[in-house]
mmCIF file of C-alpha atoms and ligand atoms in Angstrom:
data_model
loop_
_atom_site.group_PDB
_atom_site.id
_atom_site.type_symbol
_atom_site.label_atom_id
_atom_site.label_comp_id
_atom_site.label_asym_id
_atom_site.label_seq_id
_atom_site.Cartn_x
_atom_site.Cartn_y
_atom_site.Cartn_z
ATOM 1 C CA MET A 1 19.705 18.659 9.710
ATOM 2 C CA SER A 2 19.368 19.480 5.745
ATOM 3 C CA SER A 3 16.357 21.800 4.948
ATOM 4 C CA ARG A 4 14.729 18.447 2.666
ATOM 5 C CA SER A 5 14.254 16.853 6.413
ATOM 6 C CA SER A 6 12.963 19.785 8.149
ATOM 7 C CA ARG A 7 10.234 20.778 5.845
ATOM 8 C CA SER A 8 9.002 17.776 5.636
ATOM 9 C CA ASN A 9 9.388 17.203 9.632
ATOM 10 C CA ARG A 10 7.414 20.096 8.949
ATOM 11 C CA LYS A 11 4.700 19.029 7.033
ATOM 12 C CA ASN A 12 4.734 16.156 9.235
ATOM 13 C CA ALA A 13 3.551 18.143 11.906
ATOM 14 C CA ALA A 14 0.614 19.907 10.514
ATOM 15 C CA GLU A 15 -0.352 16.443 9.317
ATOM 16 C CA PHE A 16 -0.634 15.454 13.186
ATOM 17 C CA THR A 17 -2.384 18.640 14.097
ATOM 18 C CA LEU A 18 -5.079 17.588 12.169
ATOM 19 C CA ILE A 19 -5.234 14.304 13.323
ATOM 20 C CA ARG A 20 -5.064 14.794 16.604
ATOM 21 C CA GLU A 21 -8.773 16.885 15.625
ATOM 22 C CA TYR A 22 -10.274 13.527 15.311
ATOM 23 C CA PHE A 23 -9.416 13.975 19.073
ATOM 24 C CA SER A 24 -10.581 16.704 20.584
ATOM 25 C CA GLY A 25 -12.983 18.349 21.155
ATOM 26 C CA HIS A 26 -15.892 15.535 22.679
ATOM 27 C CA PRO A 27 -18.155 16.883 25.358
ATOM 28 C CA SER A 28 -16.617 16.325 29.159
ATOM 29 C CA TYR A 29 -18.573 13.894 31.082
ATOM 30 C CA HIS A 30 -16.968 14.597 34.339
ATOM 31 C CA SER A 31 -16.732 18.308 36.531
ATOM 32 C CA ASP A 32 -13.285 16.936 38.010
ATOM 33 C CA THR A 33 -12.080 16.814 34.395
ATOM 34 C CA VAL A 34 -10.721 20.185 35.399
ATOM 35 C CA LEU A 35 -8.292 20.824 31.962
ATOM 36 C CA GLY A 36 -8.171 18.294 29.284
ATOM 37 C CA ILE A 37 -7.278 18.149 26.013
ATOM 38 C CA GLY A 38 -5.434 21.823 25.144
ATOM 39 C CA ASP A 39 -2.331 21.605 27.288
ATOM 40 C CA ASP A 40 0.763 20.698 28.026
ATOM 41 C CA ALA A 41 -0.686 18.323 30.435
ATOM 42 C CA ALA A 42 -4.928 17.476 31.802
ATOM 43 C CA LEU A 43 -5.462 18.904 35.265
ATOM 44 C CA LEU A 44 -7.725 16.484 36.794
ATOM 45 C CA GLN A 45 -9.402 16.330 40.282
ATOM 46 C CA LEU A 46 -9.981 13.060 42.709
ATOM 47 C CA PRO A 47 -12.590 12.926 44.799
ATOM 48 C CA SER A 48 -12.224 13.045 47.733
ATOM 49 C CA ASP A 49 -11.601 9.477 49.932
ATOM 50 C CA HIS A 50 -10.762 8.051 46.500
ATOM 51 C CA GLN A 51 -7.780 6.750 45.201
ATOM 52 C CA LEU A 52 -6.262 6.348 41.908
ATOM 53 C CA VAL A 53 -6.396 3.711 39.514
ATOM 54 C CA VAL A 54 -4.391 3.312 36.476
ATOM 55 C CA SER A 55 -3.536 0.616 33.522
ATOM 56 C CA ILE A 56 -1.993 0.939 30.029
ATOM 57 C CA ASP A 57 -2.125 -1.147 27.355
ATOM 58 C CA THR A 58 -0.188 -1.286 23.738
ATOM 59 C CA MET A 59 -1.939 -3.319 20.721
ATOM 60 C CA VAL A 60 0.669 -3.807 17.930
ATOM 61 C CA GLU A 61 -0.538 -4.554 14.334
ATOM 62 C CA GLY A 62 0.491 -8.005 13.660
ATOM 63 C CA VAL A 63 1.424 -8.882 16.826
ATOM 64 C CA HIS A 64 -1.812 -7.645 18.552
ATOM 65 C CA PHE A 65 -4.386 -7.689 15.764
ATOM 66 C CA PHE A 66 -4.595 -8.140 11.521
ATOM 67 C CA PRO A 67 -4.455 -5.690 9.432
ATOM 68 C CA ASP A 68 -7.387 -5.758 8.176
ATOM 69 C CA VAL A 69 -9.284 -5.329 10.659
ATOM 70 C CA ASP A 70 -11.921 -2.704 11.117
ATOM 71 C CA PRO A 71 -10.598 0.122 12.764
ATOM 72 C CA ALA A 72 -14.248 0.986 14.636
ATOM 73 C CA ALA A 73 -13.341 -2.801 15.760
ATOM 74 C CA LEU A 74 -9.629 -1.419 17.116
ATOM 75 C CA GLY A 75 -11.163 1.897 18.535
ATOM 76 C CA HIS A 76 -13.433 -0.198 21.151
ATOM 77 C CA LYS A 77 -11.599 -2.809 21.736
ATOM 78 C CA LEU A 78 -8.179 -0.745 22.684
ATOM 79 C CA LEU A 79 -10.462 0.653 24.987
ATOM 80 C CA ALA A 80 -11.663 -2.389 26.663
ATOM 81 C CA VAL A 81 -9.330 -4.024 27.443
ATOM 82 C CA ASN A 82 -8.208 -1.272 29.625
ATOM 83 C CA LEU A 83 -11.929 -1.202 30.723
ATOM 84 C CA SER A 84 -11.308 -4.323 31.960
ATOM 85 C CA ASP A 85 -8.669 -3.660 33.575
ATOM 86 C CA LEU A 86 -10.571 -0.967 35.589
ATOM 87 C CA ALA A 87 -13.918 -3.661 36.466
ATOM 88 C CA ALA A 88 -11.249 -6.016 37.227
ATOM 89 C CA MET A 89 -10.461 -3.653 40.213
ATOM 90 C CA GLY A 90 -14.154 -2.595 40.599
ATOM 91 C CA ALA A 91 -12.911 0.796 40.163
ATOM 92 C CA GLU A 92 -15.243 3.849 38.088
ATOM 93 C CA PRO A 93 -13.820 4.956 34.942
ATOM 94 C CA ARG A 94 -12.496 8.617 34.293
ATOM 95 C CA TRP A 95 -10.466 9.351 32.320
ATOM 96 C CA ALA A 96 -7.995 8.119 29.258
ATOM 97 C CA THR A 97 -5.282 9.017 27.241
ATOM 98 C CA LEU A 98 -3.921 8.346 23.938
ATOM 99 C CA ALA A 99 -0.741 7.426 22.417
ATOM 100 C CA LEU A 100 -0.762 6.896 18.575
ATOM 101 C CA THR A 101 1.637 6.075 16.779
ATOM 102 C CA LEU A 102 0.631 5.422 12.705
ATOM 103 C CA PRO A 103 2.328 5.230 9.385
ATOM 104 C CA GLU A 104 0.845 7.365 7.202
ATOM 105 C CA SER A 105 -2.835 9.718 8.721
ATOM 106 C CA ASN A 106 -5.082 8.230 6.467
ATOM 107 C CA PRO A 107 -8.916 10.047 7.245
ATOM 108 C CA GLU A 108 -10.237 6.863 6.375
ATOM 109 C CA TRP A 109 -8.912 5.278 9.013
ATOM 110 C CA LEU A 110 -8.538 7.686 11.211
ATOM 111 C CA LYS A 111 -11.754 8.305 11.265
ATOM 112 C CA PRO A 112 -13.936 5.147 12.133
ATOM 113 C CA PHE A 113 -10.915 4.500 14.923
ATOM 114 C CA SER A 114 -12.434 7.934 17.060
ATOM 115 C CA GLU A 115 -15.420 7.283 16.118
ATOM 116 C CA GLY A 116 -15.342 3.463 17.554
ATOM 117 C CA LEU A 117 -13.490 4.130 21.286
ATOM 118 C CA PHE A 118 -15.461 7.893 21.441
ATOM 119 C CA ALA A 119 -18.402 4.958 21.425
ATOM 120 C CA LEU A 120 -17.228 2.919 24.107
ATOM 121 C CA ALA A 121 -16.366 5.895 26.216
ATOM 122 C CA GLN A 122 -19.579 7.322 25.627
ATOM 123 C CA GLN A 123 -20.707 4.672 27.306
ATOM 124 C CA HIS A 124 -18.834 4.286 30.064
ATOM 125 C CA LYS A 125 -18.214 7.702 31.008
ATOM 126 C CA VAL A 126 -14.409 8.124 29.688
ATOM 127 C CA ASP A 127 -13.094 11.357 29.218
ATOM 128 C CA LEU A 128 -10.082 11.511 26.873
ATOM 129 C CA VAL A 129 -7.496 14.252 28.591
ATOM 130 C CA GLY A 130 -4.421 14.037 26.331
ATOM 131 C CA GLY A 131 -2.312 11.709 23.442
ATOM 132 C CA ASP A 132 0.755 12.052 21.567
ATOM 133 C CA THR A 133 0.931 11.577 17.911
ATOM 134 C CA THR A 134 3.992 9.964 16.219
ATOM 135 C CA ARG A 135 5.370 8.507 12.683
ATOM 136 C CA GLY A 136 5.870 5.177 12.889
ATOM 137 C CA PRO A 137 4.281 0.977 12.537
ATOM 138 C CA LEU A 138 0.609 1.012 13.865
ATOM 139 C CA THR A 139 0.715 1.117 17.498
ATOM 140 C CA LEU A 140 -2.002 1.939 19.666
ATOM 141 C CA THR A 141 -1.528 3.233 23.747
ATOM 142 C CA LEU A 142 -4.554 3.806 25.868
ATOM 143 C CA GLN A 143 -3.994 4.688 29.484
ATOM 144 C CA VAL A 144 -7.186 4.600 32.060
ATOM 145 C CA HIS A 145 -7.491 5.818 34.864
ATOM 146 C CA GLY A 146 -10.259 4.461 37.759
ATOM 147 C CA ILE A 147 -12.315 5.788 40.546
ATOM 148 C CA VAL A 148 -11.851 3.983 43.807
ATOM 149 C CA PRO A 149 -13.072 4.730 47.486
ATOM 150 C CA ARG A 150 -10.135 4.594 49.799
ATOM 151 C CA GLY A 151 -9.048 0.608 50.875
ATOM 152 C CA LYS A 152 -11.792 -0.688 48.492
ATOM 153 C CA ALA A 153 -10.331 -1.646 45.248
ATOM 154 C CA ILE A 154 -10.434 -5.466 44.956
ATOM 155 C CA THR A 155 -6.967 -7.084 43.961
ATOM 156 C CA ARG A 156 -5.531 -10.668 43.084
ATOM 157 C CA ALA A 157 -4.834 -11.351 46.607
ATOM 158 C CA GLY A 158 -7.400 -11.463 48.947
ATOM 159 C CA ALA A 159 -8.472 -15.503 48.567
ATOM 160 C CA GLU A 160 -9.229 -17.623 50.960
ATOM 161 C CA LEU A 161 -9.173 -21.109 51.652
ATOM 162 C CA GLY A 162 -12.889 -23.233 50.450
ATOM 163 C CA GLU A 163 -13.581 -20.013 48.999
ATOM 164 C CA GLN A 164 -15.868 -20.396 45.628
ATOM 165 C CA ILE A 165 -13.779 -19.460 42.513
ATOM 166 C CA CYS A 166 -16.754 -18.089 40.330
ATOM 167 C CA VAL A 167 -16.663 -16.296 36.251
ATOM 168 C CA THR A 168 -19.774 -14.509 34.380
ATOM 169 C CA GLU A 169 -20.833 -15.346 31.352
ATOM 170 C CA THR A 170 -19.176 -17.760 28.864
ATOM 171 C CA LEU A 171 -15.336 -18.634 27.826
ATOM 172 C CA GLY A 172 -14.076 -19.832 24.690
ATOM 173 C CA ALA A 173 -15.643 -17.503 22.140
ATOM 174 C CA ALA A 174 -13.513 -15.154 21.182
ATOM 175 C CA GLY A 175 -10.530 -18.038 20.628
ATOM 176 C CA TYR A 176 -12.526 -20.057 18.803
ATOM 177 C CA ALA A 177 -12.830 -16.509 16.678
ATOM 178 C CA LEU A 178 -9.693 -15.844 16.656
ATOM 179 C CA GLN A 179 -8.826 -19.801 15.062
ATOM 180 C CA GLN A 180 -11.309 -19.211 12.503
ATOM 181 C CA LEU A 181 -10.228 -16.154 11.422
ATOM 182 C CA GLN A 182 -6.240 -17.528 10.823
ATOM 183 C CA GLN A 183 -7.573 -19.878 9.369
ATOM 184 C CA GLY A 184 -8.715 -17.919 6.170
ATOM 185 C CA GLU A 185 -12.445 -17.780 7.711
ATOM 186 C CA GLU A 186 -14.510 -14.429 7.466
ATOM 187 C CA ALA A 187 -18.079 -15.059 7.888
ATOM 188 C CA ILE A 188 -18.008 -16.089 12.084
ATOM 189 C CA ALA A 189 -20.873 -14.899 14.184
ATOM 190 C CA ILE A 190 -18.881 -15.314 16.910
ATOM 191 C CA ARG A 191 -16.298 -12.508 15.361
ATOM 192 C CA HIS A 192 -17.666 -9.737 18.187
ATOM 193 C CA HIS A 193 -16.328 -11.364 20.543
ATOM 194 C CA LEU A 194 -12.743 -10.912 19.650
ATOM 195 C CA GLU A 195 -12.885 -8.242 18.011
ATOM 196 C CA ARG A 196 -15.425 -6.044 20.054
ATOM 197 C CA PRO A 197 -15.049 -6.901 23.868
ATOM 198 C CA THR A 198 -18.028 -6.009 26.870
ATOM 199 C CA PRO A 199 -15.565 -4.814 29.489
ATOM 200 C CA ARG A 200 -17.200 -5.834 32.583
ATOM 201 C CA ILE A 201 -17.696 -2.186 35.031
ATOM 202 C CA GLU A 202 -20.965 -2.434 36.279
ATOM 203 C CA VAL A 203 -20.543 -6.197 37.056
ATOM 204 C CA GLY A 204 -16.992 -5.697 39.073
ATOM 205 C CA LEU A 205 -18.762 -2.021 41.261
ATOM 206 C CA LEU A 206 -21.328 -4.989 42.501
ATOM 207 C CA LEU A 207 -18.902 -7.725 42.825
ATOM 208 C CA ARG A 208 -16.313 -5.037 44.931
ATOM 209 C CA GLU A 209 -19.197 -5.517 47.755
ATOM 210 C CA HIS A 210 -17.807 -9.039 47.776
ATOM 211 C CA ALA A 211 -15.530 -10.847 46.325
ATOM 212 C CA THR A 212 -12.079 -11.856 47.295
ATOM 213 C CA ALA A 213 -9.469 -11.425 45.242
ATOM 214 C CA MET A 214 -10.656 -10.244 41.183
ATOM 215 C CA ILE A 215 -8.649 -10.667 38.136
ATOM 216 C CA ASP A 216 -9.984 -10.115 34.197
ATOM 217 C CA LEU A 217 -8.824 -13.118 31.321
ATOM 218 C CA SER A 218 -6.991 -11.728 29.622
ATOM 219 C CA ASP A 219 -4.579 -15.029 29.288
ATOM 220 C CA GLY A 220 -7.642 -17.393 29.706
ATOM 221 C CA LEU A 221 -8.767 -18.612 33.225
ATOM 222 C CA LEU A 222 -5.823 -20.521 33.669
ATOM 223 C CA ALA A 223 -3.268 -18.637 33.320
ATOM 224 C CA ASP A 224 -5.537 -15.997 35.274
ATOM 225 C CA LEU A 225 -6.057 -17.714 37.415
ATOM 226 C CA GLY A 226 -2.739 -18.621 38.308
ATOM 227 C CA HIS A 227 -2.195 -15.266 39.328
ATOM 228 C CA ILE A 228 -4.467 -15.297 42.036
ATOM 229 C CA THR A 229 -3.239 -17.936 43.531
ATOM 230 C CA GLU A 230 0.056 -17.055 43.085
ATOM 231 C CA ARG A 231 -0.622 -13.595 44.713
ATOM 232 C CA SER A 232 -3.106 -14.399 47.574
ATOM 233 C CA GLY A 233 -1.000 -17.477 48.408
ATOM 234 C CA VAL A 234 -3.449 -20.369 47.934
ATOM 235 C CA GLY A 235 -4.050 -23.440 45.434
ATOM 236 C CA ALA A 236 -7.040 -23.503 42.768
ATOM 237 C CA GLU A 237 -8.913 -26.966 41.913
ATOM 238 C CA LEU A 238 -11.350 -26.506 39.131
ATOM 239 C CA ASP A 239 -14.166 -28.650 38.445
ATOM 240 C CA LEU A 240 -13.592 -29.408 34.165
ATOM 241 C CA GLU A 241 -17.963 -29.775 34.127
ATOM 242 C CA ALA A 242 -18.529 -26.414 35.267
ATOM 243 C CA ILE A 243 -16.609 -24.578 33.042
ATOM 244 C CA PRO A 244 -19.372 -22.817 30.603
ATOM 245 C CA VAL A 245 -17.728 -23.204 27.350
ATOM 246 C CA HIS A 246 -19.843 -20.516 25.021
ATOM 247 C CA PRO A 247 -22.190 -22.646 22.490
ATOM 248 C CA ALA A 248 -20.528 -22.116 19.702
ATOM 249 C CA LEU A 249 -17.952 -24.207 20.233
ATOM 250 C CA SER A 250 -20.157 -27.523 21.364
ATOM 251 C CA HIS A 251 -19.520 -29.250 17.381
ATOM 252 C CA LEU A 252 -15.795 -29.399 19.033
ATOM 253 C CA THR A 253 -14.200 -31.881 21.132
ATOM 254 C CA THR A 254 -14.667 -31.375 25.298
ATOM 255 C CA ASP A 255 -10.862 -31.515 25.154
ATOM 256 C CA GLN A 256 -10.456 -29.054 22.273
ATOM 257 C CA GLN A 257 -13.562 -26.954 23.717
ATOM 258 C CA LEU A 258 -11.449 -26.563 27.004
ATOM 259 C CA ASN A 259 -8.593 -25.477 25.432
ATOM 260 C CA LEU A 260 -9.797 -22.615 23.688
ATOM 261 C CA ALA A 261 -12.468 -21.283 26.994
ATOM 262 C CA LEU A 262 -9.425 -22.148 30.015
ATOM 263 C CA THR A 263 -5.670 -20.718 27.108
ATOM 264 C CA ALA A 264 -7.112 -19.381 24.407
ATOM 265 C CA GLY A 265 -7.885 -16.143 26.537
ATOM 266 C CA ASP A 266 -9.142 -12.715 25.002
ATOM 267 C CA ASP A 267 -12.538 -12.904 26.037
ATOM 268 C CA TYR A 268 -12.208 -10.306 29.090
ATOM 269 C CA GLU A 269 -14.621 -12.215 31.460
ATOM 270 C CA LEU A 270 -14.287 -11.560 35.593
ATOM 271 C CA CYS A 271 -12.879 -14.171 37.810
ATOM 272 C CA PHE A 272 -13.209 -14.332 41.211
ATOM 273 C CA THR A 273 -13.583 -15.543 44.436
ATOM 274 C CA LEU A 274 -15.664 -15.486 46.971
ATOM 275 C CA PRO A 275 -16.737 -16.817 50.243
ATOM 276 C CA ALA A 276 -18.988 -19.608 49.604
ATOM 277 C CA GLU A 277 -22.110 -18.264 51.943
ATOM 278 C CA LEU A 278 -22.820 -15.508 49.164
ATOM 279 C CA VAL A 279 -21.983 -17.110 45.735
ATOM 280 C CA GLU A 280 -26.129 -17.369 46.194
ATOM 281 C CA GLY A 281 -27.426 -14.006 46.826
ATOM 282 C CA VAL A 282 -24.219 -12.621 44.440
ATOM 283 C CA ARG A 283 -25.424 -14.876 41.707
ATOM 284 C CA GLN A 284 -29.018 -12.968 42.203
ATOM 285 C CA GLN A 285 -27.786 -9.532 41.633
ATOM 286 C CA LEU A 286 -26.158 -10.926 38.862
ATOM 287 C CA ARG A 287 -28.518 -12.254 37.014
ATOM 288 C CA ALA A 288 -30.710 -8.495 37.753
ATOM 289 C CA MET A 289 -27.995 -7.166 36.036
ATOM 290 C CA ASN A 290 -28.102 -9.583 32.804
ATOM 291 C CA CYS A 291 -25.333 -11.859 33.588
ATOM 292 C CA LYS A 292 -23.963 -15.327 33.951
ATOM 293 C CA MET A 293 -22.325 -16.801 37.004
ATOM 294 C CA SER A 294 -20.714 -20.006 36.693
ATOM 295 C CA VAL A 295 -18.842 -21.400 39.976
ATOM 296 C CA VAL A 296 -15.788 -23.307 37.963
ATOM 297 C CA GLY A 297 -14.094 -24.229 41.279
ATOM 298 C CA GLU A 298 -12.753 -24.116 45.100
ATOM 299 C CA VAL A 299 -9.611 -22.102 46.215
ATOM 300 C CA GLN A 300 -7.174 -25.243 48.377
ATOM 301 C CA SER A 301 -4.535 -24.842 49.963
ATOM 302 C CA GLY A 302 -1.055 -25.471 48.260
ATOM 303 C CA GLY A 303 -0.499 -23.567 45.281
ATOM 304 C CA GLY A 304 -1.188 -23.460 41.873
ATOM 305 C CA VAL A 305 -4.151 -24.510 39.407
ATOM 306 C CA SER A 306 -5.621 -28.359 39.447
ATOM 307 C CA TRP A 307 -8.441 -30.521 37.974
ATOM 308 C CA SER A 308 -8.965 -33.772 38.086
ATOM 309 C CA GLY A 309 -9.746 -35.400 34.732
ATOM 310 C CA ALA A 310 -7.440 -36.821 32.307
ATOM 311 C CA TRP A 311 -7.131 -33.308 29.810
ATOM 312 C CA LYS A 312 -3.476 -31.138 28.817
ATOM 313 C CA PRO A 313 -3.518 -28.117 28.065
ATOM 314 C CA VAL A 314 -2.558 -26.646 25.312
ATOM 315 C CA GLY A 315 -2.491 -22.946 24.327
ATOM 316 C CA SER A 316 -0.528 -20.200 24.241
ATOM 317 C CA GLY A 317 -1.738 -18.043 27.179
ATOM 318 C CA PHE A 318 -0.903 -21.216 29.509
ATOM 319 C CA GLN A 319 2.796 -20.737 30.564
ATOM 320 C CA HIS A 320 2.424 -21.929 34.538
ATOM 321 C CA PHE A 321 3.506 -25.544 34.501
HETATM 322 MG MG1 MG B 401 -5.934 -7.607 33.362
#
């Protein structure tokens, strides 16, 4: 290695030490974080009779987000999409590790990015316990670790014939916001649905007591419900008229609304199955948490997701037919 490149490597090392300062020194929320950032590895204590729930997501500039997106929103979303996976398991968040690949060390990007990330971490009491930084095209990877009492996690398997298929809140707003942004529209009231999704952690913890199968809606209801039918060995019949389309889409045609609500993805709501006799009780408990719930279909025999009506899906999230 030439002296020139090793000097430049030393410079990079100093730069990246500075970067790490944006992510260390934050308070720890959990006494079971025995050792966080600062050693060779983190040391974490699992509460007795709990299982570790782990999920990871990568976001690449130009693939998962626009180059000019607000860095604070990006920090939020990187953690939010991971927390959404924990919610879908009925897990309680605990820890996160972060791998950043950055083209340059730019405080004007790093500061808001870390603030967006830590604001959501504080809300859900997530300790950032480790990370890595390298130079390259902007790529953000975060891994979350949650806990669940032994045997209590809700998986995609477990849906049974006759059960009701439910979703939280509304669908389609994130996909519609993305479509608008791609068409050059900037002032979009529903933009936060795309850029700052709400992970349904508390709802997931409640549903852990009732749901038989669950998934978070990252790729659109058709694709994600398809994962439940596949893993549960059942079919699903959707009632298209019961899909809770976000009101911002109400001026669109029914076909356009269904395409966005069922195939666009990025909504990060929860889809779950419930025995029919539990539906009203769960609906009331969710209402007490200010969360709307809709029954959108029923578990049937056979496989895959079906519906009656003329609508045919057009969208990127849907790859099952
Ligand atoms: Mg998921």
